[in-house]
Amino acid sequence: MVAWLGLTVLAALAGDTLPAPRWLLVHLFLLGAATSAILIWSEHFTVTLLHARPPDPRWSAARLGTANAGTAAVLAGAALGPWWAAASGAAVIVAVVVWHTAVLVRMRRRALPGPFAHVVPWYVAAGAALAAGGLLGGLLIARVVPGGAHERLHAAHAAVNVLGWIGLAVLGTLFTLWPTVLRTKVSALTRQASRTALRLAVPGLAVAVVGLLLGWRWVAAAGLALYAAAAAVALAPLVETLRRRRPTTPAGWTLAAGVAWFEVALVADLVMVAVRPAAQAGRALETLLPLVLAGFVAQTLLGSLGHLLPAIAGGGPARLKRNAALLERGWRVRLAAANLAVPLVVLPMPGPLRLLGWALLIGSVTAFVVLALAVVLGPVLAGRPAVPGIAGVLLGCVLTAAAVVVAVQDVPGTTAPGTTAPAAAGMSGAVSGAARTVEVTLSGMRIRPGTIEAPPGTRLTLRVTNRDGQRHDLRLSTGQSTPMLDPGRSATIVLDMPATAVDGWCTVVGHRVAGMSMRVLPAASAGSAGTASTAQAAHDQQMSGHDMNASTGRLDLTAPMSAGWKPYDATLKPAPGGTDHQVEIRATEAELEVAPGVRQRVWTFNGTVPGPVLRGRVGDVFTVTFVNDAAMGHGLDFHAGALAPDRPMRTIQPGERLTYRFRADFAGAWLYHCSTMPMSQHIANGMYGAVIVDPPDLPRVDREYVLVQGELYLGEPGGQAQVDKIVQGRPDGWMFNGTASGYDHAPLEAKAGERVRIWAVAAGPSDGTSLHVVGAPYDTVYKEGAYMLKKGGPGGAQALDLAPAQGGFVELRFPEPGTYPIVDHDMRHAEAGAHGVFRVSAP
């Protein structure tokens, strides 16, 4: 536990130098330190309170070690990949907790009836909550949930873990730990309060989690109200005990502070869920996370450790007193610093005060970790542990706070909503006193102005406004950043201009490499803006050198497809009857097989690449309900419609929907695609499809197929390495209907003598196609709304050439049974996946 606390402190000090700094900090603390504490103490208290036979210590150690290994796998897998390593770690933790809970249940059943048996059901309920939370966390890691539900899933995951796994375990423990710390008898109210509170807490938590999962704000609020009432009932005997005996030890005061902040967090969470708009209700607990971590969990954990650690360390009465005295060194200063820090990191304070709060908090935790290590490692140091004096402890707190002020650049919550602190690093000289305000706008994949000049020492206030249709933010290389800004929202950043250039960019996936960046230059360096920009681009290119294509080489298109793979159905059905067509298209993320044996996470419409094919006749009206179930903003652009793009093609955020209505006034094979910038990335990652509008009097044929050709870029969607390839036009392969060489492994069918029509659309984003069927010339060619060649004439055609976003169809007859390849006759494309076959059988 002490080791996990130490790692938490190091992660906080490292800040943005670590991958996923906020996520890593939270999970090091909650999943590492808090989970270890619950596993250890719930077993210890069950044995002690029930006078039960202890489980085999080897199995206890195995459970604890396995849980810590699972935690390490979750942390490493989620921060560095692959995702399945993190998901496997989550499964291991859930399995260990289920095993641990079964051991507690077995001990309770075998023990004689006693006055404290009511405590164990709290641990059992907490274990069930962790199992549910681990399952939700695994779903989050695996990214199997569409974006619209992702935020709700995240809210439910946080609630069931914090209020269930940690909250229920803490409340159950406090029934006996609190009077023990105060050195007084257990309240007579305890047994009844415990049973009543648990009967309220479990259904309350279940209702709250269901409400958060489904996005039902008032259901979630009702569940939280019931859970808060349960907490109040559970704390009644603690209050009664407090009236009889006041805390006299550091552990007592620290536990009291933790319990008080827990109640504050519950009330605040309930109020925020009840009053916020439904779309934002799930973010309440995330907003309160600094309060939960700093106020409740940290102080409960440190108070419990402070009471139990001297006894656990052993060494007899004399050593117990020495260890207890050691842990009490400077406790009043540490307690005051920690509780002063809580409002500073939770409330919307100015940046410097928020940073001071984190410095005080991390400093107090660091001091405790140092003292706890002295206790734990004392016997290892040959009986001569170095016991720091009070001056040393206080000096350690001060030095840690100073280190935090200098090093912390991305600790969660170090900036108040809508504002950030002045830079603390990279300063040169004192602030000159000059002040300047610059209006910065975010729109069209650009930050304007792209370059700002100011003399060193100038206090720059950047008033940042998002004038785009999707969310953006602005982050500076000094560590300051705005919140993620919804369209029309603003925030400010205050920067004391250093003597060196400061880079700025939008952190949304893919936006920086699409050109959404800026530089703030010291006035003397203004002339080097172009050079600096070029250097930055070269640096970005160098950093992206290790991409998936470089590590795997060329695609092996002769390898078998994976078991269970199903090709995109290229069969084109006739246009449905009627003139009005109602369609629902959902933006989702999926993992698909994009080449033999190669799976890739892609952005899709309705879970396929390409998206669903729409078909109608000239004059038909299409009403498309577009729902964004993805994790980022997306839009729609139907080339077949004629209408102003301002509203129907706007980007909508996860969980939102819009209605897109257009009339198909012209015949042709039309492209539709995501309209969100940068479009090259959204199209390259699979967000495209075809609309077929039949020409008048289109003759019937025996078979119709549709092929949408696209480019394949391997790597993390929106990642630097992939985006570099998209910008430079270096695909890893080319695809018909979302899979390179897919129709080599699942041939298209026809019979000799049948008339076959092949519709084609070139989705790009950068390359067109020259569609050719080996061994079967075309007698009909229709391209971009007009016949170039019709059946019955003397001429024929060998290829249908389409530029990006063009479409058409060809018709042909296969002269005899056999295998007829269909390829993009740009051989570079054909040899890298734009290849398939027709398997033609006898009539």
Coordinates of C-alpha atoms in Angstrom, one line a residue, residues 375-720:
V375 CA 8.5 2.3 9.8
V376 CA 8.3 -0.5 7.3
L377 CA 12.0 -0.6 6.5
G378 CA 13.1 -0.1 10.0
P379 CA 13.9 -3.8 10.7
V380 CA 15.7 -4.1 7.4
L381 CA 18.1 -1.3 8.4
A382 CA 19.8 -3.5 11.1
G383 CA 17.8 -2.0 13.9
R384 CA 19.1 1.5 13.2
P385 CA 16.4 3.2 11.2
A386 CA 17.0 6.8 10.4
V387 CA 14.2 8.5 12.2
P388 CA 13.6 12.0 10.7
G389 CA 12.9 14.7 13.1
I390 CA 10.1 17.1 12.9
A391 CA 12.2 19.7 11.2
G392 CA 13.2 17.1 8.5
V393 CA 9.6 16.1 7.9
L394 CA 8.5 19.7 7.6
L395 CA 11.4 20.5 5.3
G396 CA 10.4 17.5 3.2
C397 CA 6.9 18.8 2.9
V398 CA 8.2 22.3 1.8
L399 CA 10.6 20.8 -0.7
T400 CA 7.9 18.6 -2.2
A401 CA 5.5 21.5 -2.5
A402 CA 8.2 23.5 -4.3
A403 CA 8.9 20.5 -6.6
V404 CA 5.2 20.3 -7.4
V405 CA 5.0 24.0 -8.2
V406 CA 7.9 23.6 -10.7
A407 CA 7.1 20.2 -12.1
V408 CA 3.3 19.7 -12.1
Q409 CA 1.9 20.8 -15.4
D410 CA -1.0 18.5 -15.9
V411 CA -2.2 17.2 -12.5
P412 CA -6.0 16.9 -12.8
G413 CA -7.7 20.0 -11.8
T414 CA -4.7 22.2 -11.5
T415 CA -6.6 24.8 -13.5
A416 CA -9.9 26.3 -12.8
P417 CA -12.7 25.8 -15.3
G418 CA -12.2 28.4 -18.1
T419 CA -8.8 29.6 -17.0
T420 CA -5.3 28.4 -16.4
A421 CA -2.3 29.5 -14.4
P422 CA 0.6 31.5 -15.6
A423 CA 3.6 29.4 -16.7
A424 CA 5.9 28.4 -13.9
A425 CA 8.6 26.9 -16.0
G426 CA 10.8 28.3 -18.7
M427 CA 10.7 31.9 -17.4
S428 CA 13.5 34.3 -18.1
G429 CA 13.7 37.3 -15.8
A430 CA 10.9 39.0 -13.9
V431 CA 7.6 39.9 -15.4
S432 CA 8.0 43.3 -17.0
G433 CA 4.6 44.5 -15.9
A434 CA 3.3 44.8 -19.5
A435 CA 0.0 43.2 -20.2
R436 CA -1.7 42.2 -23.4
T437 CA -4.9 40.4 -24.4
V438 CA -5.2 38.4 -27.6
E439 CA -8.4 37.0 -29.1
V440 CA -7.8 33.5 -30.3
T441 CA -10.4 31.6 -32.3
L442 CA -10.6 27.9 -33.1
S443 CA -12.4 27.0 -36.3
G444 CA -11.9 25.2 -39.7
M445 CA -8.9 23.1 -38.4
R446 CA -7.0 26.3 -37.7
I447 CA -6.0 28.4 -34.7
R448 CA -6.1 32.1 -35.5
P449 CA -3.8 33.9 -35.2
G450 CA -1.3 31.2 -36.0
T451 CA 1.6 33.3 -34.6
I452 CA 1.7 35.7 -31.6
E453 CA 4.7 37.9 -30.8
A454 CA 5.4 39.4 -27.4
P455 CA 8.5 40.6 -25.6
P456 CA 9.7 38.3 -22.8
G457 CA 8.0 39.1 -19.5
T458 CA 4.8 40.3 -21.0
R459 CA 1.7 38.9 -19.3
L460 CA -0.4 37.5 -22.2
T461 CA -4.1 36.8 -21.7
L462 CA -5.3 34.5 -24.5
R463 CA -9.1 34.7 -24.7
V464 CA -9.9 31.5 -26.6
T465 CA -13.2 31.0 -28.4
N466 CA -14.4 27.9 -30.2
R467 CA -16.2 29.2 -33.3
D468 CA -16.4 25.7 -34.9
G469 CA -19.2 23.2 -35.1
Q470 CA -17.2 20.6 -33.0
R471 CA -15.3 20.6 -29.7
H472 CA -11.8 21.9 -29.5
D473 CA -9.3 23.0 -26.8
L474 CA -6.0 24.8 -26.7
R475 CA -3.0 23.4 -24.9
L476 CA 0.4 25.2 -24.6
S477 CA 3.7 23.5 -24.3
T478 CA 4.2 25.2 -20.9
G479 CA 1.4 22.9 -19.6
Q480 CA -1.5 25.3 -19.5
S481 CA -4.7 24.4 -21.4
T482 CA -8.3 25.4 -21.7
P483 CA -11.1 22.9 -20.9
M484 CA -12.6 21.1 -23.9
L485 CA -14.8 23.8 -25.4
D486 CA -18.2 23.2 -26.8
P487 CA -19.2 25.3 -29.9
G488 CA -19.5 28.9 -29.0
R489 CA -17.8 28.6 -25.6
S490 CA -14.7 30.5 -24.4
A491 CA -11.9 30.3 -21.9
T492 CA -8.8 32.1 -21.0
I493 CA -5.1 31.2 -20.6
V494 CA -2.7 33.6 -18.8
L495 CA 0.9 33.2 -19.9
D496 CA 3.9 35.1 -18.6
M497 CA 5.9 35.2 -21.8
P498 CA 9.2 33.3 -21.5
A499 CA 12.4 34.0 -23.5
T500 CA 11.7 30.9 -25.7
A501 CA 8.9 30.0 -28.1
V502 CA 5.8 28.4 -26.8
D503 CA 3.8 25.9 -29.0
G504 CA 0.1 25.6 -28.8
W505 CA -2.3 23.0 -30.3
C506 CA -5.7 21.3 -30.1
T507 CA -5.5 18.0 -28.3
V508 CA -8.4 16.3 -30.1
V509 CA -7.2 13.2 -31.9
G510 CA -5.7 14.2 -35.3
H511 CA -6.4 17.9 -35.1
R512 CA -2.8 19.0 -34.4
V513 CA -1.4 17.2 -37.4
A514 CA -4.2 18.5 -39.5
G515 CA -2.8 22.0 -38.9
M516 CA -4.5 23.1 -35.7
S517 CA -1.5 24.6 -34.0
M518 CA 0.0 27.9 -33.2
R519 CA 3.2 29.5 -31.8
V520 CA 3.8 32.3 -29.3
L521 CA 7.2 33.8 -30.0
P522 CA 9.4 36.2 -28.0
A523 CA 9.6 39.4 -30.1
A524 CA 13.3 39.0 -30.8
S525 CA 12.6 35.6 -32.4
A526 CA 9.6 36.6 -34.5
G527 CA 11.6 36.4 -37.7
S528 CA 12.3 32.7 -37.2
A529 CA 8.6 31.7 -37.2
G530 CA 8.8 29.9 -40.4
T531 CA 12.0 28.1 -39.5
A532 CA 10.6 27.1 -36.1
S533 CA 7.4 25.8 -37.7
T534 CA 9.5 23.7 -40.2
A535 CA 11.6 22.4 -37.3
Q536 CA 8.5 21.4 -35.4
A537 CA 7.1 19.6 -38.4
A538 CA 10.4 17.7 -38.8
H539 CA 10.3 16.8 -35.2
D540 CA 6.7 15.5 -35.4
Q541 CA 7.7 13.5 -38.5
Q542 CA 10.7 12.0 -36.7
M543 CA 8.6 11.1 -33.7
S544 CA 6.2 9.1 -35.9
G545 CA 8.8 6.8 -37.4
H546 CA 7.7 3.7 -35.6
D547 CA 4.3 2.9 -37.2
M548 CA 2.5 -0.3 -37.8
N549 CA 3.5 -0.5 -41.4
A550 CA 7.2 -0.1 -40.7
S551 CA 7.1 -2.9 -38.1
T552 CA 5.1 -5.5 -40.2
G553 CA 6.3 -4.8 -43.7
R554 CA 3.9 -5.3 -46.7
L555 CA 0.6 -6.9 -46.2
D556 CA 0.5 -10.6 -46.9
L557 CA -2.6 -10.7 -49.1
T558 CA -2.3 -14.4 -49.7
A559 CA -2.7 -15.3 -46.0
P560 CA -6.1 -16.7 -45.1
M561 CA -8.8 -14.6 -43.6
S562 CA -9.5 -15.1 -39.9
A563 CA -12.1 -17.6 -38.8
G564 CA -15.5 -15.9 -38.6
W565 CA -14.7 -13.2 -41.1
K566 CA -17.6 -12.2 -43.3
P567 CA -17.2 -10.1 -46.5
Y568 CA -19.1 -7.0 -47.1
D569 CA -22.1 -8.0 -49.1
A570 CA -21.5 -6.4 -52.5
T571 CA -24.8 -7.5 -53.9
L572 CA -26.9 -4.5 -54.8
K573 CA -30.6 -4.8 -54.2
P574 CA -33.2 -3.1 -56.5
A575 CA -34.4 0.3 -55.5
P576 CA -37.2 0.0 -53.0
G577 CA -40.7 1.1 -53.9
G578 CA -42.0 4.5 -53.0
T579 CA -40.5 7.9 -53.2
D580 CA -39.7 8.6 -49.6
H581 CA -36.9 6.6 -47.9
Q582 CA -36.4 6.7 -44.1
V583 CA -32.8 5.7 -43.1
E584 CA -31.0 5.7 -39.8
I585 CA -27.2 5.9 -39.9
R586 CA -25.1 5.7 -36.7
A587 CA -21.5 6.7 -36.4
T588 CA -19.7 4.0 -34.4
E589 CA -16.3 2.6 -33.8
A590 CA -15.5 -1.1 -34.6
E591 CA -12.6 -3.4 -35.0
L592 CA -12.7 -5.0 -38.5
E593 CA -10.5 -7.3 -40.5
V594 CA -9.1 -4.9 -43.2
A595 CA -6.7 -7.4 -44.8
P596 CA -6.0 -11.1 -44.4
G597 CA -5.3 -11.6 -40.7
V598 CA -5.0 -7.8 -40.0
R599 CA -7.6 -6.2 -37.7
Q600 CA -7.9 -2.5 -37.3
R601 CA -10.0 -0.2 -35.2
V602 CA -12.0 1.9 -37.7
W603 CA -14.6 4.7 -37.7
T604 CA -17.7 3.5 -39.4
F605 CA -21.3 4.2 -40.4
N606 CA -23.5 1.4 -39.0
G607 CA -20.5 -0.7 -38.1
T608 CA -19.3 -1.5 -41.7
V609 CA -16.8 -0.1 -44.2
P610 CA -18.3 1.2 -46.4
G611 CA -21.5 2.3 -44.7
P612 CA -24.9 1.1 -45.9
V613 CA -25.7 1.6 -49.6
L614 CA -28.7 3.8 -50.2
R615 CA -30.6 3.4 -53.5
G616 CA -33.5 5.2 -55.1
R617 CA -34.7 6.9 -58.3
V618 CA -34.5 10.5 -59.6
G619 CA -36.8 12.6 -57.5
D620 CA -36.9 10.4 -54.4
V621 CA -36.5 12.0 -51.0
F622 CA -34.1 10.5 -48.4
T623 CA -34.7 11.4 -44.8
V624 CA -31.6 10.3 -42.8
T625 CA -31.6 10.2 -39.0
F626 CA -27.9 10.5 -38.1
V627 CA -26.9 9.4 -34.6
N628 CA -23.4 9.8 -33.2
D629 CA -22.6 6.7 -31.1
A630 CA -18.9 7.3 -31.5
A631 CA -16.4 8.8 -29.0
M632 CA -15.8 12.0 -31.0
G633 CA -17.6 14.5 -33.2
H634 CA -18.8 13.4 -36.7
G635 CA -21.0 14.7 -39.5
L636 CA -22.5 13.7 -42.8
D637 CA -22.1 15.0 -46.4
F638 CA -24.3 13.4 -49.1
H639 CA -23.0 14.4 -52.5
A640 CA -26.3 13.3 -54.0
G641 CA -28.2 16.2 -52.4
A642 CA -28.3 19.9 -53.2
L643 CA -28.6 22.0 -50.1
A644 CA -26.7 24.5 -48.0
P645 CA -24.2 22.6 -45.9
D646 CA -24.3 24.9 -42.8
R647 CA -26.7 22.9 -40.7
P648 CA -27.2 19.4 -42.1
M649 CA -23.5 18.8 -42.6
R650 CA -22.5 20.2 -39.2
T651 CA -20.5 18.1 -36.7
I652 CA -22.6 16.6 -33.9
Q653 CA -21.1 15.4 -30.6
P654 CA -21.3 12.0 -29.1
G655 CA -24.9 11.2 -28.1
E656 CA -26.4 13.8 -30.4
R657 CA -28.5 13.3 -33.5
L658 CA -29.7 15.3 -36.5
T659 CA -32.1 14.8 -39.4
Y660 CA -30.5 15.1 -42.9
R661 CA -33.1 15.4 -45.7
F662 CA -32.3 15.7 -49.4
R663 CA -33.9 15.1 -52.8
A664 CA -32.1 13.0 -55.3
D665 CA -32.5 15.3 -58.3
F666 CA -29.8 13.7 -60.4
A667 CA -28.9 10.1 -61.3
G668 CA -25.5 8.6 -60.6
A669 CA -23.3 6.7 -58.2
W670 CA -22.7 9.2 -55.4
L671 CA -20.3 9.3 -52.5
Y672 CA -21.3 10.2 -48.9
H673 CA -18.8 10.6 -46.2
C674 CA -18.1 12.2 -42.8
S675 CA -18.0 16.0 -43.0
T676 CA -16.0 16.6 -39.9
M677 CA -12.5 18.1 -40.4
P678 CA -10.0 16.9 -41.1
M679 CA -12.0 14.9 -43.6
S680 CA -9.0 13.1 -45.0
Q681 CA -8.7 11.3 -41.6
H682 CA -12.3 10.5 -41.2
I683 CA -12.6 9.1 -44.8
A684 CA -9.3 7.2 -44.5
N685 CA -10.6 5.6 -41.3
G686 CA -13.7 4.2 -43.0
M687 CA -16.4 6.9 -42.8
Y688 CA -17.8 6.7 -46.3
G689 CA -20.5 5.0 -48.4
A690 CA -22.5 5.1 -51.6
V691 CA -25.8 6.4 -52.8
I692 CA -27.1 4.8 -56.0
V693 CA -29.7 6.9 -57.9
D694 CA -30.9 4.9 -60.9
P695 CA -31.0 6.7 -64.3
P696 CA -34.4 6.8 -65.9
D697 CA -35.4 3.6 -67.7
L698 CA -32.4 1.7 -66.3
P699 CA -32.7 -1.8 -67.9
R700 CA -32.9 -4.9 -65.7
V701 CA -29.8 -7.1 -65.5
D702 CA -29.2 -10.6 -64.0
R703 CA -26.9 -9.4 -61.2
E704 CA -25.8 -6.1 -59.7
Y705 CA -22.8 -5.4 -57.5
V706 CA -21.4 -2.3 -55.9
L707 CA -17.7 -1.7 -55.1
V708 CA -16.5 1.2 -53.1
Q709 CA -12.8 1.6 -53.3
G710 CA -10.9 3.1 -50.4
E711 CA -7.4 3.5 -49.1
L712 CA -6.0 1.5 -46.1
Y713 CA -3.9 3.2 -43.5
L714 CA -2.8 1.0 -40.7
G715 CA -2.2 2.3 -37.2
E716 CA -4.2 3.9 -34.4
P717 CA -6.9 6.0 -36.0
G718 CA -5.9 9.7 -35.7
G719 CA -2.5 8.8 -34.3
Q720 CA 0.6 10.7 -35.5

